[in-house]
Short mmCIF file of C-alpha atoms in Angstrom, two decimals:
data_model
loop_
_atom_site.label_atom_id
_atom_site.label_comp_id
_atom_site.label_asym_id
_atom_site.label_seq_id
_atom_site.Cartn_x
_atom_site.Cartn_y
_atom_site.Cartn_z
CA MET A 18 13.37 -183.48 80.66
CA MET A 19 10.87 -182.41 77.98
CA ARG A 20 12.43 -181.37 74.67
CA LEU A 21 10.86 -178.19 73.32
CA VAL A 22 10.77 -177.24 69.65
CA LYS A 23 10.52 -173.76 68.17
CA CYS A 24 7.89 -173.47 65.46
CA THR A 25 7.13 -170.92 62.80
CA LEU A 26 3.68 -169.49 63.45
CA LYS A 27 1.53 -168.26 60.60
CA LEU A 28 -1.82 -166.46 60.57
CA GLY A 29 -4.07 -168.39 58.19
CA TRP A 30 -3.04 -171.02 55.66
CA ASP A 31 -3.14 -171.86 51.96
CA ILE A 32 -6.00 -173.90 50.49
CA CYS A 33 -3.61 -176.79 49.79
CA GLU A 34 -3.18 -177.23 53.57
CA SER A 35 -6.91 -177.60 54.28
CA GLY A 36 -6.77 -181.40 54.30
CA LYS A 37 -4.00 -181.48 56.90
CA ILE A 38 -5.79 -178.91 59.08
CA ALA A 39 -8.96 -181.04 58.93
CA GLU A 40 -6.97 -184.13 59.96
CA LEU A 41 -5.48 -182.30 62.96
CA TYR A 42 -8.89 -181.08 64.09
CA GLU A 43 -10.39 -184.54 63.61
CA MET A 44 -7.55 -186.06 65.63
CA ALA A 45 -8.24 -183.68 68.50
CA PHE A 46 -12.03 -183.31 68.39
CA GLY A 47 -13.37 -186.19 66.31
CA GLU A 48 -14.92 -187.98 69.28
CA LYS A 49 -16.58 -184.76 70.38
CA PHE A 50 -18.17 -184.30 66.92
CA ALA A 51 -19.06 -187.97 66.35
CA SER A 52 -22.61 -187.58 67.64
CA ALA A 53 -23.25 -184.92 65.00
CA ILE A 54 -21.44 -186.65 62.10
CA SER A 55 -20.87 -190.33 62.78
CA GLU A 56 -18.59 -191.15 59.81
CA LYS A 57 -14.98 -189.98 60.03
CA SER A 58 -14.87 -189.38 56.27
CA GLY A 59 -17.91 -187.13 56.56
CA ARG A 60 -16.34 -185.14 59.38
CA LEU A 61 -13.13 -184.64 57.41
CA THR A 62 -15.05 -183.47 54.35
CA VAL A 63 -17.08 -180.98 56.38
CA LEU A 64 -14.06 -179.62 58.22
CA GLU A 65 -11.96 -179.27 55.07
CA LYS A 66 -14.70 -177.31 53.30
CA SER A 67 -16.00 -175.28 56.25
CA PHE A 68 -12.94 -173.80 57.93
CA LEU A 69 -12.15 -170.11 57.46
CA PRO A 70 -8.32 -169.95 57.54
CA GLN A 71 -8.00 -166.25 58.37
CA PHE A 72 -9.30 -166.91 61.88
CA SER A 73 -6.51 -169.22 62.97
CA TYR A 74 -2.79 -169.70 63.44
CA ILE A 75 -0.87 -172.74 62.26
CA ALA A 76 2.44 -174.03 63.63
CA LEU A 77 5.06 -175.16 61.13
CA PHE A 78 8.02 -177.35 62.10
CA GLU A 79 10.57 -178.19 59.44
CA GLY A 80 8.05 -177.00 56.83
CA LYS A 81 5.29 -179.30 58.08
CA VAL A 82 1.97 -178.23 59.62
CA VAL A 83 1.99 -179.68 63.14
CA GLY A 84 -0.64 -177.60 64.92
CA VAL A 85 -3.56 -175.22 64.53
CA ALA A 86 -5.35 -172.83 66.88
CA GLY A 87 -8.62 -171.21 65.89
CA PHE A 88 -10.41 -168.19 67.27
CA LYS A 89 -13.71 -166.37 66.98
CA ALA A 90 -13.35 -162.64 66.31
CA LYS A 91 -15.85 -159.88 65.59
CA GLU A 92 -15.56 -160.60 61.87
CA GLY A 93 -15.93 -164.40 61.96
CA SER A 94 -14.43 -167.65 63.23
CA LEU A 95 -12.40 -170.67 62.14
CA THR A 96 -15.50 -172.89 62.32
CA GLY A 97 -17.77 -170.21 60.84
CA GLY A 98 -18.58 -172.42 57.86
CA LEU A 99 -20.16 -175.07 60.07
CA ASP A 100 -23.61 -173.55 59.57
CA PHE A 101 -26.84 -175.08 58.31
CA ASN A 102 -26.22 -174.33 54.64
CA GLY A 103 -22.66 -175.61 54.71
CA LEU A 104 -23.57 -178.81 56.52
CA VAL A 105 -26.49 -179.57 54.20
CA ALA A 106 -24.29 -178.94 51.16
CA CYS A 107 -21.74 -181.49 52.43
CA LEU A 108 -24.02 -184.09 54.03
CA GLY A 109 -27.43 -183.77 52.42
CA PHE A 110 -30.58 -182.40 54.08
CA ALA A 111 -31.33 -185.04 56.74
CA LYS A 112 -27.76 -185.56 57.98
CA GLY A 113 -26.99 -181.86 57.63
CA LEU A 114 -30.02 -180.90 59.72
CA LYS A 115 -29.06 -183.37 62.45
CA ALA A 116 -25.48 -182.10 62.50
CA ALA A 117 -26.61 -178.46 62.61
CA LEU A 118 -28.90 -179.12 65.58
CA LEU A 119 -26.18 -180.92 67.53
CA PHE A 120 -23.48 -178.38 66.67
CA SER A 121 -25.80 -175.68 68.02
CA LEU A 122 -25.19 -177.18 71.48
CA PHE A 123 -21.54 -176.11 71.17
CA GLU A 124 -22.37 -172.58 70.03
CA ARG A 125 -20.89 -169.79 72.17
CA LYS A 126 -21.23 -166.06 71.81
CA ALA A 127 -18.52 -163.62 72.75
CA ARG A 128 -19.08 -160.66 74.99
CA LYS A 129 -18.01 -157.20 73.92
CA ASN A 130 -14.22 -156.97 73.34
CA GLU A 131 -13.78 -160.69 74.09
CA LEU A 132 -11.89 -163.06 71.76
CA LEU A 133 -13.11 -166.66 71.84
CA MET A 134 -10.79 -169.61 71.38
CA ASP A 135 -12.03 -172.03 68.71
CA GLY A 136 -9.86 -175.01 69.62
CA ILE A 137 -6.17 -175.98 69.61
CA ALA A 138 -5.04 -179.16 67.84
CA VAL A 139 -1.49 -180.50 67.74
CA ASP A 140 -0.29 -183.52 65.76
CA MET A 141 -0.04 -186.50 68.13
CA LYS A 142 3.61 -187.06 67.13
CA TYR A 143 4.50 -183.55 68.32
CA ARG A 144 2.53 -183.26 71.55
CA GLY A 145 4.41 -182.37 74.71
CA LEU A 146 6.96 -180.26 72.81
CA GLY A 147 5.54 -176.82 73.64
CA ILE A 148 3.68 -176.32 70.35
CA GLY A 149 0.29 -175.80 71.97
CA SER A 150 1.87 -173.20 74.24
CA GLN A 151 3.30 -171.30 71.27
CA LEU A 152 -0.07 -171.32 69.51
CA LEU A 153 -1.81 -170.08 72.62
CA ASP A 154 0.72 -167.25 72.92
CA ALA A 155 -0.07 -166.29 69.32
CA ILE A 156 -3.80 -166.10 70.11
CA ILE A 157 -3.13 -163.94 73.18
CA ASP A 158 -0.83 -161.66 71.15
CA TYR A 159 -3.50 -161.35 68.44
CA ALA A 160 -6.07 -160.35 71.05
CA ALA A 161 -3.73 -157.72 72.51
CA GLN A 162 -2.79 -156.27 69.12
CA ASN A 163 -6.45 -156.02 68.10
CA LYS A 164 -7.55 -154.27 71.31
CA TYR A 165 -9.51 -157.10 72.90
CA ASP A 166 -9.94 -157.00 76.67
CA SER A 167 -9.80 -160.76 77.22
CA VAL A 168 -9.54 -164.24 75.70
CA ARG A 169 -12.13 -166.86 76.65
CA LEU A 170 -12.11 -170.61 76.20
CA ASP A 171 -13.94 -173.71 77.38
CA VAL A 172 -12.08 -176.87 78.35
CA ILE A 173 -13.81 -180.21 78.91
CA ASP A 174 -13.18 -181.99 82.20
CA SER A 175 -11.45 -184.96 80.60
CA ASN A 176 -8.81 -182.82 78.85
CA VAL A 177 -6.37 -182.61 81.77
CA ARG A 178 -3.35 -181.75 79.58
CA ALA A 179 -5.08 -178.70 78.10
CA ARG A 180 -6.31 -177.52 81.49
CA LYS A 181 -2.73 -177.58 82.83
CA LEU A 182 -1.56 -175.49 79.87
CA TYR A 183 -4.29 -172.89 80.37
CA ASP A 184 -3.59 -172.67 84.10
CA ALA A 185 0.12 -172.20 83.41
CA LYS A 186 -0.60 -169.40 80.92
CA GLY A 187 -2.61 -167.45 83.47
CA PHE A 188 -6.16 -168.31 82.44
CA ILE A 189 -8.61 -168.13 85.35
CA ALA A 190 -11.56 -170.50 85.73
CA THR A 191 -14.76 -168.47 85.98
CA LYS A 192 -17.55 -171.01 85.52
CA HIS A 193 -18.05 -174.77 85.63
CA GLU A 194 -20.93 -176.56 83.96
CA TYR A 195 -21.92 -180.16 84.65
CA TYR A 196 -24.41 -181.95 82.38
CA PRO A 197 -24.14 -185.75 82.72
CA TYR A 198 -27.49 -186.18 80.95
CA LEU A 199 -25.88 -184.91 77.70
CA LYS A 200 -22.79 -187.11 77.82
CA PHE A 201 -24.26 -189.58 75.32
CA LEU A 202 -24.62 -186.71 72.84
CA LEU A 203 -21.56 -184.59 73.56
CA GLY A 204 -19.06 -187.24 74.63
CA PHE A 205 -18.26 -185.37 77.86
CA SER A 206 -20.23 -184.43 80.95
CA GLY A 207 -18.71 -181.15 82.09
CA SER A 208 -16.62 -178.17 81.06
CA THR A 209 -14.92 -175.16 82.61
CA THR A 210 -14.96 -171.63 81.19
CA MET A 211 -11.66 -169.80 81.57
CA HIS A 212 -10.60 -166.19 80.92
CA TYR A 213 -7.29 -164.48 80.26
CA ASN A 214 -7.33 -160.73 80.87
CA ILE A 215 -5.23 -158.69 78.46
CA LYS A 216 -2.87 -156.34 80.29
CA LYS A 217 -3.27 -152.81 78.99
#
């Protein structure tokens, strides 16, 4: 039987935790971002300097950061610093331009009164303990408290564990996209858009 742990959830984080947050995101999404920034050290530098903490929740277990969940609100997003200027400042013009062009393929815009998920990452040592579920609940609660109508996310086809979590939480699949011709760039060939409607 799976052992669950109860975490302390916190909106945002202190600057001293930026390195750990970058490591968690790299652990979860590094392969996805590798086409844009090939070197792991470069990805970590960009993530550490580009994240906007106020648009995320972190999970703390025994005082240690073990998970992060980002979102895109009306005012900004966790990955809001991953723009052209930020990427060029970290990587130089040529590499920054390449990264900006490739990251634009991941860009999503929210509809009116819709909160976008900006990724959930849990430390590999703590996966399967219910931490992702707690972070997702925090995002849903944030959306409800801030008068959003729904939460939207995209899950890639190969991420079976995440898809099971979203199904269990009541997210409904509304669109599937298949693009095998972009797999060499994106690292995956399909994704599903899912929505969670906030109960008024």
